[in-house]
Coordinates of C-alpha atoms in Angstrom, one line a residue:
Chain A
D12 CA 128.5 118.4 72.1
G13 CA 130.6 120.5 74.4
G14 CA 133.1 118.8 76.6
I15 CA 136.6 118.2 77.8
T16 CA 139.0 116.0 75.8
Q17 CA 142.1 114.5 77.4
S18 CA 144.6 112.6 75.4
P19 CA 146.0 110.1 75.4
K20 CA 143.9 107.7 77.5
Y21 CA 147.0 105.6 78.4
L22 CA 150.6 106.8 78.5
F23 CA 153.7 104.9 79.2
R24 CA 157.1 106.6 79.8
K25 CA 160.5 105.7 81.0
E26 CA 161.8 107.2 84.2
G27 CA 163.7 110.4 83.6
Q28 CA 161.6 111.6 80.7
N29 CA 159.3 114.5 80.7
V30 CA 155.8 113.9 79.4
T31 CA 153.0 116.3 78.5
L32 CA 149.3 115.5 79.0
S33 CA 146.8 117.2 76.8
C34 CA 143.5 118.9 77.9
E35 CA 141.2 120.8 75.6
Q36 CA 137.7 122.1 76.3
N37 CA 135.0 123.7 74.2
L38 CA 132.7 124.7 77.0
N39 CA 134.0 128.3 76.9
H40 CA 134.9 128.0 80.6
D41 CA 137.4 130.4 82.1
A42 CA 138.7 128.1 84.8
M43 CA 140.7 124.9 84.2
Y44 CA 142.2 122.4 86.7
W45 CA 144.5 119.5 86.9
Y46 CA 144.0 116.8 89.5
R47 CA 145.9 113.7 90.4
Q48 CA 144.1 110.5 91.7
D49 CA 145.9 107.6 93.3
P50 CA 144.2 104.3 94.2
G51 CA 141.9 104.6 97.2
Q52 CA 142.3 108.3 97.5
G53 CA 140.4 111.4 96.6
L54 CA 141.5 114.0 94.1
R55 CA 144.5 116.2 94.8
L56 CA 144.9 119.5 93.0
I57 CA 148.0 120.0 91.0
Y58 CA 147.5 123.4 89.2
Y59 CA 144.5 125.5 88.3
S60 CA 144.0 128.5 86.0
Q61 CA 141.3 131.2 86.3
I62 CA 142.1 133.0 83.1
V63 CA 144.5 132.8 80.1
N64 CA 148.1 133.4 80.9
D65 CA 147.6 132.9 84.6
F66 CA 147.8 129.8 86.8
Q67 CA 148.2 128.9 90.5
K68 CA 149.8 126.0 92.2
G69 CA 147.6 123.5 94.0
D70 CA 148.5 121.2 96.8
I71 CA 151.0 119.0 94.9
A72 CA 152.6 121.2 92.2
E73 CA 156.1 120.0 92.7
G74 CA 157.5 118.2 89.7
Y75 CA 154.7 119.5 87.4
S76 CA 154.3 122.5 85.1
V77 CA 151.5 124.0 83.1
S78 CA 150.7 126.6 80.6
R79 CA 147.5 128.5 79.6
E80 CA 148.2 130.2 76.3
K81 CA 144.7 129.7 75.0
K82 CA 141.3 129.6 76.8
E83 CA 140.6 126.1 75.4
S84 CA 143.9 124.4 76.3
F85 CA 145.6 123.6 79.6
P86 CA 148.5 121.1 79.0
L87 CA 150.2 119.5 82.0
T88 CA 153.9 118.5 81.9
V89 CA 155.0 115.8 84.3
T90 CA 158.7 116.4 84.7
S91 CA 161.5 114.1 85.7
A92 CA 161.5 115.9 89.1
Q93 CA 158.2 114.3 90.0
K94 CA 159.2 111.5 92.3
N95 CA 156.2 109.2 91.8
P96 CA 154.4 110.2 88.6
T97 CA 152.5 107.0 88.0
A98 CA 148.8 108.0 88.6
F99 CA 145.5 108.8 87.0
Y100 CA 145.3 112.4 85.9
L101 CA 142.1 114.3 85.5
C102 CA 141.5 117.6 83.8
A103 CA 138.5 119.8 84.6
S104 CA 137.0 123.1 83.8
S105 CA 134.3 125.4 85.4
S106 CA 132.6 128.6 84.4
G107 CA 133.6 130.2 87.6
P108 CA 134.3 129.7 91.3
Y109 CA 132.0 129.0 94.2
G110 CA 128.9 127.2 93.1
S111 CA 130.0 126.3 89.6
P112 CA 130.5 122.6 89.2
L113 CA 133.6 121.1 87.6
H114 CA 133.3 119.3 84.3
F115 CA 135.8 116.6 83.9
G116 CA 137.6 114.9 81.0
N117 CA 137.9 111.1 80.8
G118 CA 141.4 111.1 82.3
T119 CA 144.9 110.0 81.4
R120 CA 146.5 107.0 83.1
L121 CA 150.2 107.6 83.2
T122 CA 152.6 104.7 83.9
V123 CA 156.3 105.5 84.4
T124 CA 158.7 102.6 84.7
Chain B
A11 CA 142.3 117.3 110.2
Q12 CA 140.2 115.9 107.5
K13 CA 137.9 118.5 106.0
I14 CA 135.7 116.0 104.2
T15 CA 135.1 112.6 105.7
Q16 CA 133.3 109.8 104.0
T17 CA 133.1 107.0 106.5
Q18 CA 131.9 104.2 104.3
P19 CA 134.8 102.9 102.1
G20 CA 132.4 100.4 100.5
M21 CA 128.7 99.5 100.4
F22 CA 126.6 96.7 98.9
V23 CA 123.0 97.5 98.2
Q24 CA 120.2 95.5 96.6
E25 CA 118.9 96.8 93.4
K26 CA 115.8 99.1 93.7
E27 CA 116.6 99.9 97.3
A28 CA 117.4 103.5 98.4
V29 CA 121.0 104.3 99.3
T30 CA 122.4 106.9 101.6
L31 CA 126.1 107.8 101.3
D32 CA 127.5 109.7 104.2
C33 CA 129.6 112.9 104.1
T34 CA 130.6 115.1 107.0
Y35 CA 132.6 118.3 106.5
D36 CA 134.6 120.7 108.7
T37 CA 134.8 124.4 108.0
S38 CA 134.6 127.6 109.9
D39 CA 133.4 129.5 106.9
Q40 CA 129.7 130.6 106.8
S41 CA 129.7 130.5 103.0
Y42 CA 130.6 127.2 101.4
G43 CA 129.3 124.8 98.8
L44 CA 129.1 121.0 98.7
F45 CA 129.3 118.8 95.7
W46 CA 128.8 115.1 94.9
Y47 CA 130.4 113.3 92.0
K48 CA 130.1 109.8 90.6
Q49 CA 133.1 108.0 89.1
P50 CA 132.3 104.8 87.2
S51 CA 135.0 102.3 86.5
S52 CA 135.7 104.0 83.2
G53 CA 137.3 106.9 85.2
E54 CA 135.4 110.0 84.3
M55 CA 134.0 112.2 87.1
I56 CA 130.3 113.0 86.7
F57 CA 128.7 115.9 88.6
L58 CA 125.6 114.8 90.4
I59 CA 124.3 117.5 92.8
Y60 CA 125.3 120.8 94.5
Q61 CA 124.2 122.4 97.8
G62 CA 125.1 125.9 98.9
S63 CA 125.4 126.7 102.6
Y64 CA 122.7 129.3 102.4
D65 CA 120.3 127.2 100.4
E66 CA 117.2 126.7 102.5
Q67 CA 115.9 123.7 100.6
N68 CA 117.7 120.4 100.2
A69 CA 119.0 120.0 96.7
T70 CA 117.4 117.4 94.4
E71 CA 118.3 116.2 90.9
G72 CA 116.2 113.3 89.6
R73 CA 116.9 110.3 91.7
Y74 CA 119.6 112.1 93.7
S75 CA 118.9 114.2 96.7
L76 CA 121.1 115.8 99.3
N77 CA 120.2 115.5 103.0
F78 CA 121.8 118.7 104.2
Q79 CA 122.1 119.1 108.0
K80 CA 124.0 122.2 108.6
A81 CA 124.3 122.1 112.4
R82 CA 125.7 118.5 112.2
K83 CA 127.9 119.5 109.2
S84 CA 126.7 116.6 107.1
A85 CA 125.7 116.4 103.5
N86 CA 124.6 112.9 102.8
L87 CA 123.7 111.8 99.2
V88 CA 120.5 109.8 98.9
I89 CA 119.9 107.7 95.7
S90 CA 116.4 106.5 95.4
A91 CA 115.4 103.3 93.6
S92 CA 119.0 102.2 93.0
Q93 CA 120.0 100.7 89.6
L94 CA 122.8 98.5 88.5
G95 CA 124.3 101.5 86.7
D96 CA 124.7 103.3 90.0
S97 CA 127.6 101.0 90.9
A98 CA 130.6 103.4 91.1
M99 CA 132.8 105.4 93.4
Y100 CA 131.1 108.5 94.9
F101 CA 133.0 111.5 96.1
C102 CA 131.9 114.4 98.3
A103 CA 133.7 117.7 97.8
M104 CA 133.6 121.1 99.4
R105 CA 134.4 124.6 98.2
E106 CA 135.0 127.0 101.1
G107 CA 135.0 130.7 101.4
G108 CA 134.1 133.5 99.2
R109 CA 133.2 133.8 95.5
S110 CA 136.8 134.0 94.5
N111 CA 137.7 130.5 95.7
Y112 CA 138.2 128.0 93.0
Q113 CA 139.6 125.1 95.0
L114 CA 137.6 122.0 95.9
I115 CA 138.5 119.8 98.9
W116 CA 137.7 116.1 98.2
G117 CA 136.8 113.1 100.4
A118 CA 138.3 109.7 99.9
G119 CA 135.2 108.3 98.3
T120 CA 132.7 105.5 98.8
K121 CA 132.6 102.5 96.5
L122 CA 129.0 101.6 95.9
I123 CA 128.0 98.2 94.5
I124 CA 124.5 97.5 93.5
K125 CA 123.5 93.8 93.6
P126 CA 120.9 92.4 91.2

């Protein structure tokens, strides 16, 4: 079955360390996205990529970095510059813009202490 | 200003009753799309239904339908014959503008609890 795989499900890090969240899709979708979700809030866009080797900042890109070297993969690095990194991170993909729905992975819950 | 407003932070509904979850939106674009997603306690986001601004008919998908009132800028989700498994967070989202726009704007969500 096609889908999006995020790993790991839970991640714990010490403050000051960079951490990379994995996102892989086998839906053959061109577009991929990273969202952050905090308790009681909607999703906020961190980065998105429309095609390989290209990506754009979302609303809260500061302290995060991404790469898109392969169509299937869109890893997110949470750097030590991110002031409040503890959150639930969701990766998504879509076949295109406009009316194309996003398909989501199961998320990674990151806790930084 | 909020572009997507979900006024019901939480709702309790008796099993088998119909449920209406409210969503109002704000946009000056003529071309836009509205999405509803379900997020169970496990965390994954599940796409439920989509309505384009030019669609003349209200969208339906199984037990889900969208009550789209363009003049009032509302896109309420209706769940018929609710089930215990419908207990979850529900999010309304909008994609504005032309066909090159990839970004979704999200509401804060409504927590729906179905009572047996």
